[in-house]
Short mmCIF file of C-alpha atoms in Angstrom, two decimals:
data_model
loop_
_atom_site.label_atom_id
_atom_site.label_comp_id
_atom_site.label_asym_id
_atom_site.label_seq_id
_atom_site.Cartn_x
_atom_site.Cartn_y
_atom_site.Cartn_z
CA MET N 16 -12.33 49.49 -24.38
CA SER N 17 -10.18 48.95 -21.29
CA ARG N 18 -12.92 50.35 -19.12
CA LYS N 19 -15.42 48.02 -20.57
CA LYS N 20 -12.96 45.25 -19.83
CA ASP N 21 -12.51 46.28 -16.21
CA ILE N 22 -16.38 46.31 -15.89
CA THR N 23 -16.58 42.59 -17.19
CA GLY N 24 -13.70 41.44 -15.33
CA GLY N 25 -15.09 42.98 -12.13
CA PHE N 26 -18.62 41.54 -12.75
CA PHE N 27 -17.23 37.97 -12.97
CA ILE N 28 -15.20 38.33 -9.85
CA GLY N 29 -18.56 39.62 -8.20
CA VAL N 30 -20.43 36.51 -9.45
CA THR N 31 -17.77 33.77 -8.65
CA ALA N 32 -17.24 35.39 -5.07
CA PHE N 33 -21.02 35.64 -4.57
CA SER N 34 -21.55 31.87 -5.70
CA ALA N 35 -18.73 31.00 -3.37
CA PHE N 36 -20.42 33.06 -0.21
CA VAL N 37 -23.69 31.44 -0.99
CA ILE N 38 -22.25 28.30 0.00
CA ILE N 39 -20.51 29.44 2.94
CA ALA N 40 -23.72 31.48 4.00
CA VAL N 41 -25.86 28.00 3.62
CA ILE N 42 -23.56 26.11 6.11
CA ILE N 43 -23.75 28.96 8.46
CA ILE N 44 -27.31 29.38 8.43
CA LEU N 45 -27.95 25.60 8.66
CA LEU N 46 -25.86 25.61 11.95
CA VAL N 47 -27.02 28.58 13.29
CA VAL N 48 -30.72 27.66 12.91
CA ILE N 49 -29.89 24.01 14.10
CA ILE N 50 -27.82 25.32 17.22
CA LYS N 51 -30.23 28.07 18.20
CA GLY N 52 -33.28 25.45 18.11
CA GLY N 53 -31.45 22.64 19.76
CA LYS N 54 -29.06 24.33 22.47
CA ASP N 55 -31.72 24.47 25.30
CA THR N 56 -32.70 20.90 24.69
CA PHE N 57 -29.02 19.57 24.29
CA SER N 58 -27.87 18.26 27.77
CA TRP N 59 -25.92 15.21 29.07
CA GLU N 60 -29.11 13.82 30.16
CA PHE N 61 -30.72 14.26 26.64
CA LEU N 62 -27.61 12.02 25.24
CA THR N 63 -28.19 9.47 27.99
CA ALA N 64 -31.90 9.22 28.36
CA PHE N 65 -34.52 7.10 26.96
CA PRO N 66 -37.45 9.18 25.25
CA GLU N 67 -40.44 9.76 27.28
CA ASP N 68 -44.15 10.71 26.89
CA GLY N 69 -44.44 9.26 23.30
CA MET N 70 -41.16 10.89 22.51
CA MET N 71 -42.19 14.34 23.31
CA LYS N 72 -39.82 14.53 26.17
CA GLY N 73 -36.57 12.64 27.35
CA GLY N 74 -33.33 11.89 25.40
CA ILE N 75 -32.25 9.73 22.68
CA PHE N 76 -29.85 7.44 24.07
CA PRO N 77 -31.22 4.44 22.33
CA ALA N 78 -31.03 6.20 18.65
CA ILE N 79 -27.22 6.81 19.62
CA TYR N 80 -26.74 3.52 20.89
CA GLY N 81 -28.45 2.06 18.04
CA THR N 82 -26.41 4.22 15.29
CA ALA N 83 -23.14 3.26 17.06
CA LEU N 84 -24.11 -0.51 16.96
CA LEU N 85 -25.03 0.02 13.26
CA VAL N 86 -21.84 1.69 12.10
CA LEU N 87 -19.84 -0.92 14.16
CA ILE N 88 -21.36 -3.92 12.62
CA MET N 89 -21.37 -2.31 9.19
CA SER N 90 -17.47 -1.56 9.54
CA ILE N 91 -16.85 -5.07 10.60
CA ALA N 92 -18.45 -6.24 7.46
CA ALA N 93 -17.45 -3.74 5.17
CA VAL N 94 -13.61 -2.81 6.15
CA PRO N 95 -12.30 -6.35 5.74
CA PHE N 96 -14.38 -7.12 2.53
CA GLY N 97 -13.41 -3.86 0.85
CA THR N 98 -9.69 -4.01 2.08
CA ILE N 99 -9.46 -7.42 0.45
CA THR N 100 -11.09 -6.12 -2.76
CA ALA N 101 -8.71 -3.17 -3.03
CA ILE N 102 -5.83 -5.53 -2.44
CA TYR N 103 -6.93 -7.92 -5.28
CA LEU N 104 -7.54 -4.81 -7.63
CA THR N 105 -4.12 -3.29 -7.02
CA GLU N 106 -2.00 -6.23 -6.41
CA TYR N 107 -3.23 -9.32 -8.32
CA ALA N 108 -5.61 -8.19 -10.90
CA HIS N 109 -4.03 -7.02 -14.24
CA GLU N 110 -4.96 -3.30 -14.81
CA LYS N 111 -6.62 -4.18 -17.95
CA SER N 112 -8.06 -7.58 -17.26
CA VAL N 113 -11.75 -8.09 -18.08
CA LEU N 114 -12.50 -9.11 -14.38
CA ALA N 115 -10.55 -6.00 -12.85
CA GLN N 116 -12.36 -3.79 -15.22
CA THR N 117 -15.70 -5.41 -14.44
CA ILE N 118 -14.94 -5.07 -10.63
CA ARG N 119 -13.92 -1.43 -11.05
CA PHE N 120 -17.23 -0.91 -13.22
CA ALA N 121 -19.35 -2.45 -10.56
CA VAL N 122 -17.64 -0.47 -7.65
CA ARG N 123 -18.46 2.62 -9.48
CA THR N 124 -21.89 1.85 -10.29
CA LEU N 125 -22.46 0.67 -6.60
CA ALA N 126 -21.34 4.30 -5.39
CA THR N 127 -24.07 5.82 -7.69
CA VAL N 128 -26.98 3.76 -6.80
CA PRO N 129 -29.70 5.53 -4.88
CA SER N 130 -29.48 4.67 -1.15
CA ILE N 131 -33.16 3.64 -1.08
CA ILE N 132 -32.37 0.78 -3.69
CA PHE N 133 -30.10 -0.39 -1.17
CA GLY N 134 -32.97 -0.49 1.13
CA LEU N 135 -35.15 -2.52 -1.04
CA PHE N 136 -32.35 -4.77 -2.13
CA GLY N 137 -31.70 -5.40 1.71
CA LEU N 138 -35.54 -6.26 2.16
CA GLY N 139 -35.32 -8.53 -0.75
CA PHE N 140 -32.17 -10.25 -0.38
CA PHE N 141 -31.17 -10.29 3.29
CA ILE N 142 -34.63 -10.42 4.97
CA LYS N 143 -36.44 -12.35 2.43
CA PHE N 144 -34.08 -14.55 0.64
CA VAL N 145 -31.37 -15.22 3.09
CA GLY N 146 -33.33 -14.45 6.44
CA GLY N 147 -36.36 -16.33 5.32
CA GLY N 148 -34.11 -19.06 3.78
CA VAL N 149 -32.55 -19.68 7.45
CA ASP N 150 -35.86 -19.57 8.88
CA ASP N 151 -37.40 -22.32 6.54
CA PHE N 152 -34.59 -24.60 6.43
CA PHE N 153 -33.21 -24.29 10.14
CA LEU N 154 -35.96 -23.26 12.40
CA GLY N 155 -39.04 -24.95 10.65
CA GLY N 156 -40.66 -21.88 9.43
CA GLU N 157 -40.38 -20.10 12.54
CA LEU N 158 -40.25 -16.05 12.24
CA LYS N 159 -37.02 -15.26 13.45
CA TRP N 160 -34.22 -13.86 10.87
CA GLY N 161 -36.74 -13.18 8.03
CA GLN N 162 -37.70 -9.79 9.43
CA PRO N 163 -35.97 -6.38 9.85
CA ASN N 164 -33.20 -6.45 12.49
CA ILE N 165 -29.75 -4.94 13.24
CA LEU N 166 -27.80 -7.45 11.37
CA TRP N 167 -29.39 -6.96 8.17
CA ALA N 168 -29.60 -3.43 8.37
CA SER N 169 -25.84 -3.30 9.12
CA LEU N 170 -25.10 -5.45 6.15
CA THR N 171 -27.33 -3.45 3.77
CA MET N 172 -25.28 -0.21 4.93
CA ALA N 173 -22.10 -1.99 4.49
CA LEU N 174 -23.02 -2.60 0.86
CA LEU N 175 -23.66 1.18 0.43
CA THR N 176 -20.40 2.00 1.98
CA LEU N 177 -18.26 -0.62 0.32
CA PRO N 178 -17.21 1.81 -2.62
CA VAL N 179 -15.90 4.39 -0.02
CA VAL N 180 -13.57 1.56 1.66
CA ILE N 181 -12.60 0.03 -1.51
CA VAL N 182 -11.29 3.57 -3.20
CA SER N 183 -9.72 4.86 0.03
CA VAL N 184 -7.82 1.46 0.45
CA GLU N 185 -6.72 1.27 -3.25
CA GLU N 186 -5.48 4.75 -3.17
CA ALA N 187 -3.27 4.14 -0.02
CA ILE N 188 -2.07 0.77 -1.49
CA ARG N 189 -0.74 2.95 -4.32
CA THR N 190 1.35 5.17 -2.12
CA VAL N 191 3.47 2.23 -0.90
CA PRO N 192 6.47 2.53 -3.12
CA ARG N 193 7.50 -0.19 -5.35
CA GLU N 194 11.24 0.10 -3.84
CA LEU N 195 9.67 -1.49 -0.67
CA ARG N 196 7.83 -4.24 -2.48
CA GLU N 197 11.06 -4.93 -4.55
CA ALA N 198 13.23 -5.02 -1.31
CA SER N 199 10.83 -7.51 0.06
CA LEU N 200 10.70 -9.68 -2.81
CA ALA N 201 14.40 -9.64 -3.12
CA LEU N 202 14.74 -10.87 0.26
CA GLY N 203 12.70 -13.98 -0.84
CA ALA N 204 9.60 -13.14 0.35
CA THR N 205 6.48 -14.42 -1.37
CA LYS N 206 4.00 -12.01 -2.84
CA TRP N 207 1.47 -12.45 -0.21
CA GLU N 208 4.22 -12.24 2.50
CA THR N 209 5.00 -9.02 1.02
CA ILE N 210 1.35 -7.67 1.13
CA LYS N 211 1.04 -8.98 4.47
CA ARG N 212 4.25 -7.48 6.05
CA ILE N 213 4.98 -4.32 3.68
CA VAL N 214 1.74 -3.53 1.83
CA ILE N 215 -0.97 -3.66 4.38
CA PRO N 216 1.23 -1.91 7.13
CA GLY N 217 1.80 0.71 4.79
CA SER N 218 -1.85 1.31 3.90
CA ARG N 219 -2.90 1.45 7.60
CA SER N 220 -3.85 5.26 7.43
CA GLY N 221 -5.62 4.56 3.97
CA ILE N 222 -7.79 1.79 5.72
CA MET N 223 -8.43 4.20 8.55
CA THR N 224 -9.61 6.79 6.36
CA GLY N 225 -11.77 4.58 4.34
CA THR N 226 -13.30 3.17 7.54
CA ILE N 227 -14.10 6.60 8.97
CA LEU N 228 -15.46 8.02 5.72
CA ALA N 229 -17.54 4.83 5.70
CA VAL N 230 -18.71 5.23 9.35
CA SER N 231 -19.79 8.70 8.68
CA ARG N 232 -21.74 7.96 5.79
CA GLY N 233 -23.38 5.13 7.29
CA ALA N 234 -24.42 7.19 10.35
CA GLY N 235 -25.98 9.69 8.12
CA GLU N 236 -27.85 7.29 5.85
CA VAL N 237 -31.52 6.51 6.59
CA ALA N 238 -32.86 5.17 3.47
CA PRO N 239 -31.05 1.76 3.60
CA ILE N 240 -32.32 0.94 7.21
CA LEU N 241 -35.79 2.13 6.50
CA PHE N 242 -37.08 -1.46 5.56
CA THR N 243 -34.28 -3.41 6.82
CA GLY N 244 -34.13 -2.80 10.72
CA ALA N 245 -34.95 0.87 12.21
CA ALA N 246 -37.36 1.07 14.49
CA TYR N 247 -40.05 3.59 15.60
CA TYR N 248 -39.53 3.35 19.20
CA LEU N 249 -38.12 0.68 21.37
CA ALA N 250 -38.28 0.70 25.20
CA THR N 251 -35.26 -1.45 25.48
CA LEU N 252 -31.69 -1.38 23.62
CA PRO N 253 -30.89 -4.25 21.30
CA THR N 254 -28.96 -7.16 22.65
CA SER N 255 -29.18 -9.67 19.78
CA MET N 256 -28.28 -9.59 15.91
CA SER N 257 -32.12 -10.30 15.38
CA ASP N 258 -33.25 -7.22 17.42
CA GLN N 259 -34.40 -4.10 15.76
CA PHE N 260 -32.89 -0.87 16.87
CA MET N 261 -33.34 3.15 16.97
CA ASN N 262 -31.26 5.36 14.72
CA LEU N 263 -30.47 9.03 14.80
CA GLY N 264 -31.42 9.88 11.38
CA TYR N 265 -34.52 7.82 11.16
CA HIS N 266 -35.55 9.39 14.72
CA ILE N 267 -35.41 12.90 13.21
CA TYR N 268 -37.62 11.74 10.41
CA ILE N 269 -40.05 9.96 12.85
CA LEU N 270 -40.24 13.19 15.12
CA ALA N 271 -40.64 15.33 12.12
CA THR N 272 -43.58 13.32 10.56
CA GLN N 273 -44.99 10.70 12.79
CA SER N 274 -44.98 12.00 16.22
CA ALA N 275 -48.36 13.06 18.13
CA ASN N 276 -47.37 16.64 18.21
CA VAL N 277 -44.72 17.48 15.72
CA ASP N 278 -44.52 21.41 16.77
CA GLN N 279 -43.84 20.23 20.55
CA THR N 280 -41.15 17.95 19.45
CA LEU N 281 -39.39 20.60 17.53
CA PRO N 282 -36.68 21.22 20.17
CA ILE N 283 -35.93 17.47 20.32
CA GLN N 284 -35.41 17.41 16.35
CA PHE N 285 -33.26 20.32 16.45
CA ALA N 286 -31.05 18.69 19.30
CA THR N 287 -30.77 15.42 17.70
CA THR N 288 -29.97 16.97 14.36
CA MET N 289 -27.27 18.78 16.12
CA VAL N 290 -26.06 15.48 17.56
CA LEU N 291 -25.94 13.76 14.08
CA LEU N 292 -24.40 16.76 12.38
CA LEU N 293 -21.64 17.06 15.10
CA LEU N 294 -21.09 13.20 14.67
CA THR N 295 -20.81 13.23 11.09
CA PHE N 296 -18.61 16.54 10.97
CA THR N 297 -16.14 15.14 13.48
CA LEU N 298 -15.76 11.99 11.38
CA ASN N 299 -15.25 13.88 8.31
CA LEU N 300 -12.65 16.02 9.79
CA ALA N 301 -10.70 13.03 11.20
CA ALA N 302 -10.84 11.62 7.75
CA VAL N 303 -9.45 14.60 5.99
CA ILE N 304 -6.75 15.12 8.40
CA ILE N 305 -5.47 11.41 8.22
CA ARG N 306 -5.93 11.65 4.10
CA SER N 307 -3.96 14.80 3.89
CA ARG N 308 -1.13 13.24 6.06
CA LEU N 309 -1.20 10.29 3.86
CA ARG N 310 -1.09 12.53 0.69
CA ARG N 311 1.77 14.40 2.20
CA LYS N 312 3.60 11.33 2.75
CA ALA N 313 2.98 9.87 -0.78
CA LYS N 314 4.96 13.01 -2.25
CA MET I 1 40.56 -19.42 -12.52
CA LYS I 2 37.92 -19.46 -10.25
CA GLU I 3 34.50 -21.42 -10.61
CA ILE I 4 31.93 -19.85 -12.79
CA LYS I 5 28.94 -18.90 -10.51
CA ILE I 6 26.52 -17.36 -13.00
CA LYS I 7 26.37 -18.01 -16.74
CA THR I 8 24.17 -16.60 -19.43
CA ARG I 9 23.62 -17.98 -22.88
CA ASP I 10 22.15 -15.79 -25.45
CA LEU I 11 19.90 -13.87 -23.12
CA THR I 12 17.49 -11.67 -24.96
CA LEU I 13 14.93 -9.60 -23.14
CA TYR I 14 12.30 -7.56 -24.67
CA TYR I 15 10.01 -4.89 -23.00
CA GLY I 16 6.91 -5.31 -25.27
CA PRO I 17 7.93 -5.07 -28.85
CA LYS I 18 11.31 -3.51 -27.95
CA MET I 19 14.54 -5.50 -27.60
CA ALA I 20 16.26 -4.21 -24.58
CA LEU I 21 19.04 -6.93 -24.36
CA ASN I 22 20.44 -8.69 -27.20
CA SER I 23 21.89 -11.93 -26.91
CA ILE I 24 23.90 -11.56 -23.97
CA SER I 25 26.51 -14.58 -23.11
CA ILE I 26 28.72 -14.00 -20.11
CA GLU I 27 30.53 -16.30 -17.58
CA ILE I 28 30.81 -14.39 -13.99
CA PRO I 29 33.17 -16.26 -11.63
CA GLU I 30 32.59 -16.70 -7.86
CA LYS I 31 33.85 -14.55 -5.14
CA GLU I 32 34.85 -11.83 -7.28
CA VAL I 33 33.48 -8.44 -8.21
CA THR I 34 32.25 -8.01 -11.67
CA ALA I 35 31.21 -4.49 -12.62
CA PHE I 36 28.69 -3.53 -15.41
CA ILE I 37 29.13 -0.37 -16.97
CA GLY I 38 28.03 1.54 -19.88
CA PRO I 39 25.72 4.80 -20.59
CA SER I 40 22.23 5.12 -19.44
CA GLY I 41 19.81 2.90 -21.12
CA CYS I 42 22.40 0.52 -22.06
CA GLY I 43 20.80 -2.49 -20.47
CA LYS I 44 23.26 -3.01 -17.69
CA SER I 45 20.49 -2.59 -14.74
CA THR I 46 18.11 -4.74 -16.78
CA PHE I 47 20.49 -7.24 -17.06
CA LEU I 48 21.32 -7.35 -13.68
CA ARG I 49 17.74 -7.74 -12.71
CA THR I 50 17.36 -10.82 -14.81
CA LEU I 51 19.75 -12.65 -12.61
CA ASN I 52 17.30 -12.82 -9.82
CA ARG I 53 14.27 -12.56 -11.91
CA MET I 54 13.24 -9.31 -10.43
CA ASN I 55 12.21 -8.42 -14.20
CA ASP I 56 9.17 -10.91 -13.63
CA LEU I 57 7.64 -8.05 -11.90
CA ILE I 58 7.38 -5.92 -14.86
CA PRO I 59 4.39 -6.72 -17.39
CA ASN I 60 5.31 -7.37 -21.05
CA VAL I 61 8.69 -8.47 -20.42
CA ARG I 62 9.75 -11.45 -22.47
CA ILE I 63 13.04 -13.43 -22.10
CA THR I 64 14.61 -15.90 -24.29
CA GLY I 65 18.18 -17.63 -23.88
CA GLU I 66 19.48 -19.13 -20.45
CA VAL I 67 20.79 -18.05 -17.09
CA LEU I 68 22.66 -20.61 -15.11
CA VAL I 69 23.50 -20.13 -11.58
CA ASP I 70 25.53 -22.90 -10.26
CA SER I 71 24.82 -24.65 -13.64
CA LEU I 72 20.72 -24.32 -12.94
CA ASN I 73 18.67 -22.58 -15.37
CA ILE I 74 16.79 -20.09 -13.32
CA TYR I 75 14.11 -19.61 -15.70
CA ASP I 76 13.44 -23.23 -15.62
CA LYS I 77 9.67 -24.07 -14.68
CA GLN I 78 10.78 -25.95 -11.72
CA ILE I 79 12.83 -23.21 -10.18
CA ASP I 80 11.13 -21.63 -7.19
CA VAL I 81 11.79 -17.90 -7.65
CA VAL I 82 11.70 -17.38 -3.85
CA ASN I 83 14.58 -19.52 -3.16
CA LEU I 84 16.34 -18.07 -6.08
CA ARG I 85 15.95 -14.74 -4.46
CA LYS I 86 17.48 -15.93 -1.33
CA LYS I 87 20.42 -17.21 -2.94
CA VAL I 88 20.77 -14.25 -5.20
CA GLY I 89 20.29 -11.07 -2.88
CA MET I 90 19.85 -7.68 -4.17
CA VAL I 91 21.05 -4.26 -2.99
CA PHE I 92 19.20 -1.25 -4.80
CA GLN I 93 20.27 2.29 -6.38
CA LYS I 94 17.78 4.03 -3.61
CA SER I 95 18.20 2.68 -0.13
CA ASN I 96 14.89 1.14 0.69
CA PRO I 97 14.57 0.66 4.52
CA PHE I 98 11.20 -0.62 5.65
CA ALA I 99 9.23 1.68 8.01
CA LYS I 100 10.18 -0.58 10.99
CA SER I 101 13.17 -0.56 13.22
CA ILE I 102 16.82 -1.40 12.28
CA PHE I 103 16.34 -4.80 14.23
CA GLU I 104 13.11 -5.83 12.39
CA ASN I 105 14.64 -4.58 8.92
CA VAL I 106 17.47 -6.72 9.23
CA ALA I 107 15.33 -9.42 10.80
CA TYR I 108 12.88 -9.19 7.92
CA GLY I 109 14.48 -12.18 5.69
CA PRO I 110 15.28 -14.51 8.59
CA ARG I 111 11.57 -14.19 9.96
CA ILE I 112 10.42 -14.83 6.53
CA ASN I 113 12.33 -18.10 6.52
CA GLY I 114 10.58 -19.12 9.78
CA ILE I 115 13.07 -17.98 12.15
CA ASN I 116 11.39 -16.44 15.21
CA ASN I 117 13.66 -17.47 18.06
CA LYS I 118 14.75 -14.30 19.66
CA THR I 119 18.09 -15.22 20.48
CA LYS I 120 18.84 -16.48 17.13
CA LEU I 121 17.50 -13.53 15.36
CA GLU I 122 19.54 -11.12 17.61
CA GLU I 123 22.61 -13.11 16.76
CA ILE I 124 21.88 -12.93 12.86
CA VAL I 125 21.14 -9.26 13.12
CA GLU I 126 24.18 -8.69 14.99
CA THR I 127 26.52 -10.53 12.64
CA SER I 128 24.87 -9.10 9.56
CA LEU I 129 25.25 -5.45 10.95
CA LYS I 130 28.81 -6.16 11.56
CA LYS I 131 29.51 -7.72 8.27
CA ALA I 132 28.10 -4.53 6.62
CA PHE I 133 30.33 -2.30 8.80
CA ILE I 134 27.59 -0.63 10.64
CA TRP I 135 27.03 -2.45 13.88
CA GLU I 136 29.21 0.04 15.80
CA GLU I 137 27.15 2.95 14.78
CA VAL I 138 23.63 1.14 15.46
CA LYS I 139 24.31 -1.19 18.41
CA ASP I 140 22.85 1.03 20.67
CA ARG I 141 19.64 2.05 18.88
CA LEU I 142 18.66 -1.20 17.03
CA ASN I 143 14.89 -0.30 18.20
CA ASP I 144 14.90 2.99 16.54
CA SER I 145 13.26 3.57 13.30
CA ALA I 146 15.60 2.83 10.21
CA MET I 147 14.33 6.03 8.62
CA ALA I 148 16.19 8.08 11.19
CA LEU I 149 19.69 6.77 9.71
CA SER I 150 21.40 8.83 7.20
CA GLY I 151 21.53 7.83 3.41
CA GLY I 152 24.91 6.05 3.73
CA GLN I 153 23.89 4.01 7.03
CA GLN I 154 20.58 3.01 5.34
CA GLN I 155 22.43 1.90 2.39
CA ARG I 156 24.65 -0.22 4.53
CA MET I 157 21.99 -1.30 6.71
CA CYS I 158 20.12 -2.62 3.51
CA ILE I 159 23.38 -4.50 2.58
CA ALA I 160 23.18 -6.13 6.36
CA ARG I 161 19.46 -7.01 5.41
CA THR I 162 20.51 -8.68 2.28
CA LEU I 163 23.52 -10.56 4.14
CA ALA I 164 20.96 -11.91 6.92
CA VAL I 165 19.41 -14.05 4.33
CA GLU I 166 22.96 -15.41 3.70
CA PRO I 167 22.64 -15.40 0.10
CA GLU I 168 25.78 -16.53 -2.37
CA ILE I 169 25.52 -13.61 -4.86
CA ILE I 170 24.79 -10.09 -4.22
CA LEU I 171 23.64 -7.88 -7.04
CA MET I 172 24.25 -4.14 -6.31
CA ASP I 173 22.35 -1.66 -8.68
CA GLU I 174 24.41 1.46 -8.59
CA PRO I 175 24.35 1.19 -4.77
CA ALA I 176 26.53 4.35 -3.97
CA SER I 177 25.07 6.79 -6.85
CA ALA I 178 22.93 8.80 -4.22
CA LEU I 179 25.47 8.73 -1.50
CA ASP I 180 28.47 11.32 -0.55
CA PRO I 181 31.98 10.44 -1.00
CA ILE I 182 32.63 9.53 2.31
CA SER I 183 29.47 6.94 2.45
CA THR I 184 30.78 5.77 -0.97
CA ALA I 185 34.10 5.17 0.25
CA LYS I 186 32.67 2.82 3.04
CA ILE I 187 30.65 1.06 0.59
CA GLU I 188 33.27 0.33 -1.63
CA GLU I 189 35.65 -0.81 1.39
CA LEU I 190 32.72 -3.19 2.19
CA ILE I 191 32.56 -4.45 -1.10
CA PHE I 192 36.20 -5.22 -1.00
CA GLU I 193 35.61 -7.18 2.31
CA LEU I 194 32.41 -8.93 1.30
CA LYS I 195 33.98 -10.51 -2.08
CA LYS I 196 36.06 -12.98 0.37
CA ASN I 197 32.88 -14.73 0.85
CA TYR I 198 30.14 -13.67 -1.74
CA THR I 199 29.89 -13.25 -5.62
CA ILE I 200 29.28 -9.89 -6.39
CA VAL I 201 27.77 -8.11 -9.18
CA ILE I 202 27.74 -4.38 -9.41
CA VAL I 203 26.26 -1.88 -11.88
CA THR I 204 27.92 1.46 -11.55
CA HIS I 205 27.91 4.79 -13.49
CA ASN I 206 31.01 5.59 -11.78
CA MET I 207 34.09 4.74 -14.08
CA GLN I 208 36.68 4.98 -11.20
CA GLN I 209 34.51 2.99 -8.87
CA ALA I 210 34.37 0.07 -11.52
CA ALA I 211 38.17 0.46 -11.68
CA ARG I 212 38.80 0.59 -8.04
CA VAL I 213 36.35 -2.06 -6.69
CA SER I 214 36.13 -4.69 -9.51
CA ASP I 215 38.10 -7.64 -10.75
CA LEU I 216 36.16 -8.00 -13.98
CA THR I 217 34.29 -5.55 -16.21
CA ALA I 218 31.59 -5.79 -18.64
CA PHE I 219 31.08 -2.95 -20.90
CA PHE I 220 27.15 -2.56 -22.21
CA TYR I 221 26.30 -0.53 -25.12
CA LEU I 222 22.59 -0.41 -26.60
CA GLY I 223 21.63 -3.53 -25.23
CA GLU I 224 24.62 -5.56 -26.36
CA LEU I 225 27.67 -6.78 -24.27
CA ILE I 226 30.61 -5.07 -26.08
CA GLU I 227 33.66 -6.25 -24.11
CA PHE I 228 34.18 -8.26 -21.07
CA GLY I 229 37.36 -9.04 -19.49
CA LYS I 230 39.73 -8.39 -16.52
CA THR I 231 39.08 -4.68 -15.11
CA LYS I 232 42.73 -3.97 -15.50
CA LYS I 233 42.69 -4.75 -19.19
CA ILE I 234 39.43 -3.01 -19.95
CA PHE I 235 40.59 0.14 -18.41
CA THR I 236 43.92 0.16 -20.11
CA THR I 237 44.18 -1.69 -23.36
CA PRO I 238 40.61 -2.48 -24.36
CA ASP I 239 40.12 -4.43 -27.42
CA LYS I 240 37.16 -2.53 -28.79
CA LYS I 241 37.22 1.04 -30.04
CA HIS I 242 33.77 1.65 -28.43
CA THR I 243 34.84 0.75 -24.86
CA GLU I 244 38.09 2.97 -25.32
CA GLU I 245 35.84 5.78 -26.36
CA TYR I 246 33.44 5.27 -23.41
CA ILE I 247 36.03 4.79 -20.67
CA THR I 248 38.18 7.73 -22.06
CA GLY I 249 34.89 9.90 -21.61
CA ARG I 250 34.68 10.65 -25.32
CA PHE I 251 31.03 9.54 -25.12
CA GLY I 252 28.47 8.43 -22.65
#
């Protein structure tokens, strides 16, 4: 009997350990394959040069630049908006009010919407409706804003990453102790003064975590920018909000499916993937560190 | 007899359906120390917090009756609660410094009131810290974080922070319950000094403390004000049997 138990016990330990091992193995294989394939191409020049020869040679600088610009504009839109929403939800809305419940439901739903839907929404809303409207009303029908560009792509991406910001900031606001709010109010501060001087400064690391997670998500997503602003190839960097841009994730897709000779671009694909992975890993790691510090502080 | 600073009339408070204070009527004189005593959950802290409307922050609280501060009903619709709290300051059980420098902690209230002149702020910070008997200990490190102070120093700094707003009344909710005996003695000494200029209401669990620092004592039990009078009388010849039992330690 006890022998049988030992065997079953051992069997389950084996199964669980194996499952855990598979996950680690996947990550290791992924990294090894990518680094092995990309390390010879990866160089300083690769990071700083434009693509050449129909993207078969050269670097990926415009894609890095475009990705950075995309996440920058996205953050400028998503972080303040998400922070304000989080402040409303935690400080002003009654926990059980219909409005607060509705907002929370919307945030949760937003987080589960497939990213391609955001792309379609961006195309329909930002480009056709807003952009097209601006062109019709202010530019007499000249086509300027009613086409894909970096602004619409960034705003579309901002919608996708908004839930990440809201949830992180909310969590941080909740860690600001009630005693500090009371101290501020008891000194004759209004609620808004208390939020501005005590709650927001106390939530800085949460706002930071939210921003980093949003940036890391935004840097990796491709679907939302497919129809809203990413370009196949551009000879110049974007200089205006109405310009299109190149993007790391999209660049990988292009190289892998659309280039003249897919096999020949393989090393570039690997190296580009390496850059993208490195970027998102670093950002996520930073977010994890800041967040764990925040949680320790909350205890 | 000194003038009445705070007066409540039939003050009743409900947390949801539960009655926490039952028809409290009391008259608190100015520039004296009034202590609220009673076992945990008797409503003394809740009552204290009705005096500067800190209970407003808690959902589902319903209040009936009146609280008059300088003969004005503070639950009147026309009362500006922000101004009320400037006049009726509060020191909490757990010292709660902001994550700012000592200087900025004390300057917080004045800054909110629109004082931004540096010399003026320095002056207010210095006098407030002096009044709270902590100036000598911190004058060389005003720009250090307030979190680095000891518990007792933090609490005196919080008192200085309250004084910086120039209140007339200071409510203290067990201000020394988390402190060691030496820090406690300092706080008590401070209370003794402050009552020359301020009306002080203090909630305390410590019977000896109430006897030492207060002029008047109110005994609360199960949301009711059982007895209120001169501290000396309450501690020697209380009228109610309940009060006597609590003070002599037979329950509580």
